[in-house]
XYZ file of N, CA and C in Angstrom:
291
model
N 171.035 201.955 63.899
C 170.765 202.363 65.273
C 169.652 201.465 65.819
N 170.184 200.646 67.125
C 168.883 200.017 67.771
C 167.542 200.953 68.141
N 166.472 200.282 67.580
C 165.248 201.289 67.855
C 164.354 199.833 69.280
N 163.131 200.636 69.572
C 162.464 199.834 70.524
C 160.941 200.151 70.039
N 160.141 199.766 69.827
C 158.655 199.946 69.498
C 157.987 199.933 71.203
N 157.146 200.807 71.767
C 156.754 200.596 72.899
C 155.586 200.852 72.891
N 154.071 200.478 73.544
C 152.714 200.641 73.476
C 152.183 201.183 74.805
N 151.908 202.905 74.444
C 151.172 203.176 75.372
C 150.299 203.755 75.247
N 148.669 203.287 76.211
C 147.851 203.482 75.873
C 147.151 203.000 74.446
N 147.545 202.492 73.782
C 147.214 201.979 72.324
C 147.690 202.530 71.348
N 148.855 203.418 71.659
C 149.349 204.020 70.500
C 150.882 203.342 70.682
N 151.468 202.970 69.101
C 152.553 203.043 69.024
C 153.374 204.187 69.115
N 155.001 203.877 69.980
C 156.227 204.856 69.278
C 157.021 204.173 69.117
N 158.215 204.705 68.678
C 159.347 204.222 68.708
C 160.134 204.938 69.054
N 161.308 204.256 70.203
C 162.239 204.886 70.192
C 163.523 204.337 70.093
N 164.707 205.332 70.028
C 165.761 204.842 69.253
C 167.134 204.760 70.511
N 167.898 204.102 69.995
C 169.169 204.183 71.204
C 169.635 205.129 71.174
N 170.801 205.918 72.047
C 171.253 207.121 72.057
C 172.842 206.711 71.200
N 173.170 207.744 70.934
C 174.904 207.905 70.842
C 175.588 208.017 71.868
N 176.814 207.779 72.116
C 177.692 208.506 73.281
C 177.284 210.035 73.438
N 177.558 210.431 72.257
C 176.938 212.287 72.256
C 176.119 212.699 72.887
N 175.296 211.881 72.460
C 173.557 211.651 73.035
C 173.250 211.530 74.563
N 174.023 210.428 75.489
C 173.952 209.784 76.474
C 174.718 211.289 77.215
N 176.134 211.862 76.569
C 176.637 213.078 77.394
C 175.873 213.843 77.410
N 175.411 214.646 76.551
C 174.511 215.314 76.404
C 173.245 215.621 77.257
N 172.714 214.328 77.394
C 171.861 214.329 78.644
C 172.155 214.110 79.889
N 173.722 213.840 80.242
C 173.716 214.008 81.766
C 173.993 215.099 81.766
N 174.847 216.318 80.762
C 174.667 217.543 80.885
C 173.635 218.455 81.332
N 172.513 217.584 80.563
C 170.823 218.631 81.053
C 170.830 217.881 81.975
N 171.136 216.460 82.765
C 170.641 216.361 83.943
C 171.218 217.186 84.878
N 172.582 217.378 85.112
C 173.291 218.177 85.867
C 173.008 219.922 85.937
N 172.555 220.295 84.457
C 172.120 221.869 84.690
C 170.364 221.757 85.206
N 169.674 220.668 85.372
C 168.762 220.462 85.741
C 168.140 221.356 87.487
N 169.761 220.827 88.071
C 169.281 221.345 89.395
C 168.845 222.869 89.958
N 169.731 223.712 88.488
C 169.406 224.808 88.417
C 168.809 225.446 87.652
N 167.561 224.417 87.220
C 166.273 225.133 86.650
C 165.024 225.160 87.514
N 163.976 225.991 86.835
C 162.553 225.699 87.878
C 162.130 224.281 87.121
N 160.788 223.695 88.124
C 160.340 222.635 87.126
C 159.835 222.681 85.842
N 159.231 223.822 85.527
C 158.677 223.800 83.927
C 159.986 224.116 83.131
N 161.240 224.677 83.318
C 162.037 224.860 82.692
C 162.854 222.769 82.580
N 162.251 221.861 83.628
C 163.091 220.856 83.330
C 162.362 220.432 82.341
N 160.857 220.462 82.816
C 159.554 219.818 82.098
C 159.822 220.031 80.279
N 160.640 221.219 79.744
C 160.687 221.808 78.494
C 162.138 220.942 78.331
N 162.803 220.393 78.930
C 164.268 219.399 78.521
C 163.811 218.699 78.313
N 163.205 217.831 79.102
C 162.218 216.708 78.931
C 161.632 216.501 77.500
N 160.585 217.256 77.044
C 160.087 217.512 75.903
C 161.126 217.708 74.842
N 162.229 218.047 75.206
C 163.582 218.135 74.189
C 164.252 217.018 73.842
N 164.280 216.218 74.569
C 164.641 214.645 75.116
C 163.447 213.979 74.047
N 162.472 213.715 74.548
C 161.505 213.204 74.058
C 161.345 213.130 72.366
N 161.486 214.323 72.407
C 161.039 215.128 70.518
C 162.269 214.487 69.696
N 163.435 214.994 70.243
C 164.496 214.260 69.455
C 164.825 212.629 69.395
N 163.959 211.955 70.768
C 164.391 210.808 70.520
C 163.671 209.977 69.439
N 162.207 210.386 69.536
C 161.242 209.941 68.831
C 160.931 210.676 67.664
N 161.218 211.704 67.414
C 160.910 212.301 65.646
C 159.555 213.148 66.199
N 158.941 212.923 67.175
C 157.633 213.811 67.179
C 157.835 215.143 67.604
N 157.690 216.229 67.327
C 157.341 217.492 67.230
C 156.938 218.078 68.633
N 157.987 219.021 68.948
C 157.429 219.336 70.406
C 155.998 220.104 70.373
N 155.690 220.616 69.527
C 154.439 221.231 69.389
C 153.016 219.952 69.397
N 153.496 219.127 68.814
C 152.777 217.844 68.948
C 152.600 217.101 70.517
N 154.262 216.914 70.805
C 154.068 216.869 72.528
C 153.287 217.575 73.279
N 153.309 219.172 73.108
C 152.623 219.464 73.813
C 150.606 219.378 73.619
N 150.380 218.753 72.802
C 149.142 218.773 72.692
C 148.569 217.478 73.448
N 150.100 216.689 73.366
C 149.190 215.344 74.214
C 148.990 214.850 75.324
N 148.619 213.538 75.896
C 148.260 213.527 77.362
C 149.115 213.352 77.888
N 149.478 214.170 79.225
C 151.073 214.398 79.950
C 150.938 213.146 80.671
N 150.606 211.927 80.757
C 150.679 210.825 81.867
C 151.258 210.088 80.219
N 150.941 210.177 78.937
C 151.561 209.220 78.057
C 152.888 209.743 77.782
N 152.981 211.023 77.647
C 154.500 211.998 77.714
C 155.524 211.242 78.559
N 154.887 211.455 79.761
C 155.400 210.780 81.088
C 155.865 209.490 80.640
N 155.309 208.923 80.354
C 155.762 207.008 80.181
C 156.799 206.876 79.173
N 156.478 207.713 77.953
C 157.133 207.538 77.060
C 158.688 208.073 77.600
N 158.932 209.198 78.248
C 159.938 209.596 78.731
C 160.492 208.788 79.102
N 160.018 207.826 80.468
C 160.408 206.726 81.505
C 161.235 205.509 80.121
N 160.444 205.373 79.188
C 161.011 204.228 78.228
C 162.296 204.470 77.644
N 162.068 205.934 77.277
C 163.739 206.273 76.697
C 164.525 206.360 77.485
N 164.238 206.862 78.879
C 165.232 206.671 79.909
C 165.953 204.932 80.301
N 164.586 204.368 80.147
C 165.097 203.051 80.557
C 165.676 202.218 79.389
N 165.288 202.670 77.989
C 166.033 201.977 77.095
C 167.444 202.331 77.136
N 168.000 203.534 77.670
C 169.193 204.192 77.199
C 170.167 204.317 78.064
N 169.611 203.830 79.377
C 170.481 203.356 80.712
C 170.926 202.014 80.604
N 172.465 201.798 80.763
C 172.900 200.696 80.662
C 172.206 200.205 82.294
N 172.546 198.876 82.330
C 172.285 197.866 83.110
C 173.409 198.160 84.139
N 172.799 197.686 85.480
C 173.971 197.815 86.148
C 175.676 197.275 85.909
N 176.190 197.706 86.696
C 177.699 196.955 85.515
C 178.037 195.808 86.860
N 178.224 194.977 86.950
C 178.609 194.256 87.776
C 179.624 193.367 87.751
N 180.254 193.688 86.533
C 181.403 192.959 85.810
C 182.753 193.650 86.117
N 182.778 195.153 86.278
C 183.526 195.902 86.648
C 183.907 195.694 87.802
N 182.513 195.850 88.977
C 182.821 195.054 90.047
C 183.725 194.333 90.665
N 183.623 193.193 89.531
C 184.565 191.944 89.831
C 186.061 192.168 89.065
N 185.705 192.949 88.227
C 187.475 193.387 87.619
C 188.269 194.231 88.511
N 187.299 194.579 89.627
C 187.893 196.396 90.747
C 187.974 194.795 91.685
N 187.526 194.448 92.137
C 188.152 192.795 92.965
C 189.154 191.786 92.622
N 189.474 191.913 90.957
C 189.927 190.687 90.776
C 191.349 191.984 90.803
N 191.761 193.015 90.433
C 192.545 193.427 90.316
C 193.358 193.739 91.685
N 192.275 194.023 92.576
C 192.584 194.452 93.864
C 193.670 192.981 94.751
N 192.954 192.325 94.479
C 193.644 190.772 94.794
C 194.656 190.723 94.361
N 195.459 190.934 93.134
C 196.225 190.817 92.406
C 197.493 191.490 93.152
């Protein structure tokens, strides 16, 4: 499994790529998202987090919520593909056709 080492604040983590499972999974909590309060997303989040990285939500919660925060932003951004822009041109090249 691709992992990513990221530095915040002076501490190492690591985090790891998702599965397909993984990637559904979380647009699932994004989608039941709309019908939570915020501390109920804030606790997905921390669910997200804990499993991606091995650290302990009890541990999360002891630490500083602006490094929580970042670290979140990293797994999000490691685990979002890139825009697709190749498709793009296959939904054009086909369309032509």
């Amino acid at each position: 499994m691709k992992t990513k080492t990221v530095s915040i604040e002076g501490a190492e983590y690591t985090i790891r790529r998702w599965t397909v499972a993984e990637r559904i999974e979380f647009l699932k909590m994004a989608e039941e998202a709309r019908d939570l309060s915020a501390r109920e997303v804030y606790e997905k989040q921390l669910e997200i987090i804990a499993k991606n990285t091995g650290i302990a939500k009890e541990d999360l919660m002891k630490m500083d919520g602006v490094v929580v925060d970042l670290l979140l932003k990293e797994i999000i951004e490691f685990n979002t593909p890139p825009l697709d822009v190749s498709g793009a041109s296959q939904k054009r090249s086909t369309e032509a056709r």
